[in-house]
CSV table of C-alpha atoms and ligand atoms in Angstrom, one decimal:
chain,number,residue,atom,x,y,z
L,1,MET,CA,133.3,97.3,143.5
L,2,PRO,CA,132.9,100.2,140.9
L,3,ARG,CA,135.3,100.1,138.0
L,4,LYS,CA,137.9,102.7,138.0
L,5,LYS,CA,137.0,105.4,135.5
L,6,PRO,CA,139.7,105.7,132.9
L,7,ASN,CA,141.7,108.9,133.1
L,8,PRO,CA,140.8,111.0,130.0
L,9,HIS,CA,144.3,112.4,130.0
L,10,HIS,CA,145.8,108.9,129.7
L,11,ARG,CA,143.4,108.1,126.9
L,12,ALA,CA,144.4,111.3,124.9
L,13,ALA,CA,148.0,110.4,125.4
L,14,ARG,CA,147.5,106.9,124.1
L,15,LEU,CA,145.7,108.2,121.1
L,16,ALA,CA,148.4,110.8,120.4
L,17,LEU,CA,151.0,108.0,120.7
L,18,ALA,CA,149.0,105.8,118.4
L,19,ALA,CA,149.1,108.5,115.8
L,20,LEU,CA,152.7,109.6,116.3
L,21,VAL,CA,154.3,106.1,116.1
L,22,PRO,CA,153.2,105.4,112.5
L,23,LEU,CA,154.1,109.0,111.6
L,24,ALA,CA,157.6,108.7,113.1
L,25,LEU,CA,158.0,105.3,111.4
L,26,GLY,CA,156.8,106.8,108.1
L,27,ILE,CA,159.3,109.7,108.4
L,28,ALA,CA,162.1,107.3,109.3
L,29,GLY,CA,161.1,105.0,106.4
L,30,TRP,CA,161.1,107.9,103.9
L,31,GLN,CA,164.5,109.2,105.1
L,32,TRP,CA,165.8,105.7,104.7
L,33,LEU,CA,164.4,105.5,101.2
L,34,LEU,CA,166.1,108.8,100.3
L,35,GLY,CA,169.4,107.3,101.4
L,36,HIS,CA,168.7,104.1,99.4
L,37,PRO,CA,167.5,105.2,95.9
L,38,GLU,CA,167.9,101.6,94.6
L,39,HIS,CA,164.9,100.6,96.9
L,40,ASN,CA,162.9,103.8,96.2
L,41,PRO,CA,160.4,103.5,93.3
L,42,TRP,CA,160.2,107.3,93.0
L,43,ALA,CA,164.0,108.0,92.8
L,44,PRO,CA,165.3,108.6,89.3
L,45,LEU,CA,167.1,105.5,88.1
L,46,ASN,CA,170.9,105.7,88.1
L,47,LEU,CA,172.6,102.5,86.9
L,48,ASN,CA,175.6,103.3,89.2
L,49,ASP,CA,173.4,102.7,92.3
L,50,PRO,CA,173.6,99.2,93.7
L,51,PRO,CA,170.8,96.9,92.5
L,52,GLY,CA,167.7,97.1,94.8
L,53,TRP,CA,164.1,96.2,95.2
L,54,ALA,CA,162.9,98.9,92.8
L,55,THR,CA,165.6,98.4,90.1
L,56,ARG,CA,163.8,95.9,87.8
L,57,ALA,CA,160.5,97.7,88.0
L,58,LYS,CA,162.2,101.0,87.1
L,59,LEU,CA,164.0,99.3,84.2
L,60,ALA,CA,160.7,97.9,83.0
L,61,ARG,CA,159.0,101.3,83.1
L,62,LEU,CA,161.7,102.6,80.6
L,63,LYS,CA,160.2,100.5,77.9
L,64,GLY,CA,158.4,102.7,75.5
L,65,ASP,CA,159.9,105.9,76.9
L,66,VAL,CA,163.0,106.2,74.7
L,67,SER,CA,164.0,109.7,75.9
L,68,GLU,CA,163.6,108.8,79.6
L,69,CYS,CA,165.7,105.7,79.1
L,70,ARG,CA,168.4,107.6,77.3
L,71,ALA,CA,168.4,110.2,80.1
L,72,VAL,CA,169.1,107.3,82.5
L,73,LEU,CA,172.1,106.2,80.4
L,74,GLU,CA,173.4,109.8,80.4
L,75,ARG,CA,172.8,110.2,84.2
L,76,SER,CA,174.7,107.0,84.7
L,77,GLU,CA,177.6,108.1,82.4
L,78,VAL,CA,177.1,105.1,80.1
L,79,ALA,CA,178.6,105.8,76.6
L,80,PHE,CA,176.1,105.2,73.8
L,81,THR,CA,175.1,106.5,70.4
L,82,PRO,CA,171.4,107.1,69.6
L,83,LEU,CA,170.7,105.9,66.0
L,84,ALA,CA,167.8,107.0,63.7
L,85,PRO,CA,164.6,104.9,63.8
L,86,THR,CA,164.1,102.4,61.0
L,87,GLY,CA,161.8,99.7,59.8
L,88,GLU,CA,158.0,99.5,59.7
L,89,GLY,CA,155.1,97.4,61.0
L,90,PRO,CA,156.0,94.7,63.5
L,91,CYS,CA,159.7,95.4,62.8
L,92,ALA,CA,159.6,99.1,63.3
L,93,ARG,CA,162.5,100.2,65.5
L,94,PRO,CA,161.9,103.7,67.1
L,95,ASP,CA,164.6,103.0,69.6
L,96,ARG,CA,168.1,102.0,68.3
L,97,THR,CA,170.7,102.5,71.0
L,98,ARG,CA,174.3,101.4,70.4
L,99,LEU,CA,176.5,101.0,73.5
L,100,GLY,CA,179.8,102.8,73.1
L,101,ASP,CA,182.0,100.9,75.5
L,102,TYR,CA,180.8,97.3,75.8
L,103,PRO,CA,182.9,94.2,75.1
L,104,LEU,CA,180.4,92.6,72.7
L,105,ALA,CA,181.8,90.7,69.7
L,106,PRO,CA,181.9,90.4,66.7
L,107,ASP,CA,180.3,93.9,66.8
L,108,THR,CA,178.1,96.0,69.1
L,109,PRO,CA,174.6,95.8,67.5
L,110,PRO,CA,172.1,98.5,68.3
L,111,VAL,CA,169.4,97.3,70.7
L,112,THR,CA,166.5,99.0,72.5
L,113,CYS,CA,167.6,101.3,75.3
L,114,PRO,CA,166.1,99.1,78.0
L,115,VAL,CA,168.2,96.2,76.7
L,116,ALA,CA,171.3,98.4,76.7
L,117,ALA,CA,170.7,99.5,80.3
L,118,ALA,CA,170.2,95.9,81.4
L,119,LEU,CA,173.4,94.8,79.6
L,120,GLU,CA,175.3,97.4,81.6
L,121,ILE,CA,173.9,96.3,84.9
L,122,TRP,CA,174.5,92.7,84.1
L,123,ARG,CA,178.1,93.2,83.1
L,124,ARG,CA,178.9,95.2,86.2
L,125,ASP,CA,176.9,93.4,88.8
L,126,SER,CA,177.0,89.8,87.6
L,127,VAL,CA,179.4,89.0,84.7
L,128,ALA,CA,182.5,90.8,85.9
L,129,PRO,CA,182.2,89.7,89.6
L,130,ALA,CA,181.5,86.1,88.6
L,131,ALA,CA,184.5,86.1,86.2
L,132,ARG,CA,186.8,87.3,89.1
L,133,ARG,CA,185.3,85.0,91.7
L,134,ILE,CA,184.9,81.8,89.8
L,135,MET,CA,187.4,82.1,86.9
L,136,GLY,CA,190.0,84.4,88.5
L,137,GLY,CA,190.1,86.8,85.6
L,138,GLU,CA,188.6,89.7,83.8
L,139,ILE,CA,186.2,89.6,80.8
L,140,ARG,CA,187.7,90.6,77.4
L,141,ARG,CA,184.8,89.7,75.1
L,142,ILE,CA,181.1,88.7,75.3
L,143,GLU,CA,180.2,86.9,72.1
L,144,HIS,CA,176.7,87.3,70.7
L,145,LEU,CA,174.6,85.7,67.9
L,146,GLY,CA,172.6,88.8,67.1
L,147,ALA,CA,170.0,91.2,68.4
L,148,TYR,CA,167.9,92.3,65.4
L,149,SER,CA,166.0,89.8,63.2
L,150,CYS,CA,162.7,90.7,61.6
L,151,ARG,CA,160.9,87.4,62.3
L,152,ARG,CA,158.3,85.7,64.4
L,153,MET,CA,159.2,83.5,67.4
L,154,TYR,CA,161.4,80.5,66.4
L,155,GLY,CA,161.2,81.7,62.8
L,156,ASP,CA,157.6,80.4,62.4
L,157,SER,CA,155.4,81.7,59.6
L,158,GLU,CA,152.6,82.6,62.1
L,159,GLY,CA,152.3,83.4,65.8
L,160,PRO,CA,153.7,86.1,67.9
L,161,TRP,CA,156.6,88.3,66.7
L,162,SER,CA,159.9,87.7,68.3
L,163,GLU,CA,161.4,90.4,70.6
L,164,HIS,CA,164.3,90.2,68.1
L,165,ALA,CA,162.0,91.9,65.5
L,166,THR,CA,162.7,95.2,67.3
L,167,ALA,CA,166.1,94.3,68.8
L,168,ASN,CA,164.5,94.3,72.2
L,169,ALA,CA,166.5,91.1,72.8
L,170,ILE,CA,170.1,89.8,72.4
L,171,ASP,CA,171.4,86.2,72.2
L,172,ILE,CA,174.7,85.6,74.1
L,173,ALA,CA,176.8,82.6,73.2
L,174,ALA,CA,180.2,82.8,75.0
L,175,PHE,CA,182.5,84.8,77.2
L,176,VAL,CA,186.3,85.2,76.7
L,177,LEU,CA,188.6,86.1,79.5
L,178,GLU,CA,191.7,88.4,79.3
L,179,ASP,CA,193.9,85.2,79.2
L,180,GLY,CA,192.0,83.8,76.2
L,181,THR,CA,189.9,81.3,78.2
L,182,ARG,CA,186.6,80.8,76.3
L,183,ILE,CA,183.4,79.8,78.1
L,184,SER,CA,180.8,78.6,75.7
L,185,VAL,CA,177.1,78.1,76.5
L,186,LEU,CA,177.0,75.1,74.1
L,187,ARG,CA,180.2,73.4,75.3
L,188,ASP,CA,180.4,74.3,79.0
L,189,TRP,CA,176.8,74.5,80.3
L,190,ASP,CA,176.7,70.9,81.6
L,191,GLY,CA,178.7,69.6,84.6
L,192,ASP,CA,179.8,71.4,87.8
L,193,GLY,CA,183.3,72.7,86.9
L,194,PRO,CA,184.2,76.4,87.1
L,195,LYS,CA,182.9,77.2,83.6
L,196,ALA,CA,179.5,75.6,84.2
L,197,ARG,CA,179.3,77.4,87.6
L,198,PHE,CA,180.2,80.7,85.9
L,199,LEU,CA,177.5,80.2,83.2
L,200,ARG,CA,174.9,79.4,85.9
L,201,ALA,CA,175.9,82.5,87.9
L,202,VAL,CA,175.6,84.9,85.0
L,203,ARG,CA,172.3,83.3,83.9
L,204,GLU,CA,170.9,83.9,87.4
L,205,GLY,CA,172.5,87.4,87.4
L,206,ALA,CA,170.8,88.3,84.1
L,207,CYS,CA,167.4,87.7,85.7
L,208,GLY,CA,168.0,90.8,87.9
L,209,SER,CA,168.0,93.2,85.0
L,210,PHE,CA,166.2,91.5,82.1
L,211,ALA,CA,162.5,90.7,82.0
L,212,THR,CA,163.0,87.3,80.3
L,213,VAL,CA,166.1,85.0,80.4
L,214,LEU,CA,166.1,81.7,78.5
L,215,SER,CA,169.1,79.3,78.8
L,216,PRO,CA,169.7,75.6,77.9
L,217,ASP,CA,167.5,74.7,80.9
L,218,TYR,CA,164.5,76.2,79.0
L,219,ASN,CA,164.6,74.2,75.8
L,220,ALA,CA,166.8,72.7,73.1
L,221,ALA,CA,166.4,75.8,71.0
L,222,HIS,CA,168.6,77.6,73.6
L,223,ALA,CA,171.3,74.9,73.9
L,224,ASP,CA,173.9,77.3,72.5
L,225,HIS,CA,172.9,80.7,73.9
L,226,PHE,CA,171.2,82.8,76.5
L,227,HIS,CA,168.2,84.7,75.1
L,228,LEU,CA,167.9,88.0,77.1
L,229,ASP,CA,165.0,90.3,76.4
L,230,GLN,CA,162.9,93.1,77.9
L,231,ASP,CA,159.5,91.8,76.9
L,232,GLU,CA,157.0,92.4,79.7
L,233,ARG,CA,154.6,89.8,78.3
L,234,TRP,CA,156.5,86.9,80.0
L,235,ALA,CA,158.3,89.0,82.5
L,236,GLY,CA,159.8,86.8,85.2
L,237,VAL,CA,160.7,83.8,83.0
L,238,CYS,CA,164.2,82.9,84.1
L,239,ARG,CA,165.2,79.4,83.2
Y,1,LIG,ZN1,166.9,85.2,71.2
């Protein structure tokens, strides 16, 4: 029996459908991205958008582009003061950005703009919600051990320079709630009580906006603080 000859009209319709389906999916996907700028790598970063798939990559791109990073802070209505560049060589600091409304103590040190942006996201999306959920209170203070220090890693006399040499890092030691409760990395990291769970939650949360997060789990040098930086060399270390 001779095979039935395929109807050329059917074939054309199938081809048209094969071309239209991806096109329709593409348009739908693009429209969805326009409504979800946090997942859209081409949308200008606004820190008030919820965290999304593209957030960390966009934060990473801000490194080295001081004016674009500060434009993001302005667009996101984050208060900050741009300070004049200082230093030279490996400790040159072309980007000194001081947050204007952040509960750091004993002071608010200038950091790089990408660190400032990540601190804002971390406080809003991780630290404040974890304080409410786990500790039942609001954050009054976030105690730090410093941001800028012109030195090599671990204070060695040779080897790579620390991200602290340009204040592209900050060390966080403790959190104080409105009622005075103090949660210290050194004293409260171990165990499974609320303070330890809070510290683990905010350590995990920091990995969403910082390139590198080192905690007591990393090594003994970090027993009393979280090291948070925006160094792309080891991006993804979160321990
Ligand atoms: Zn550090």
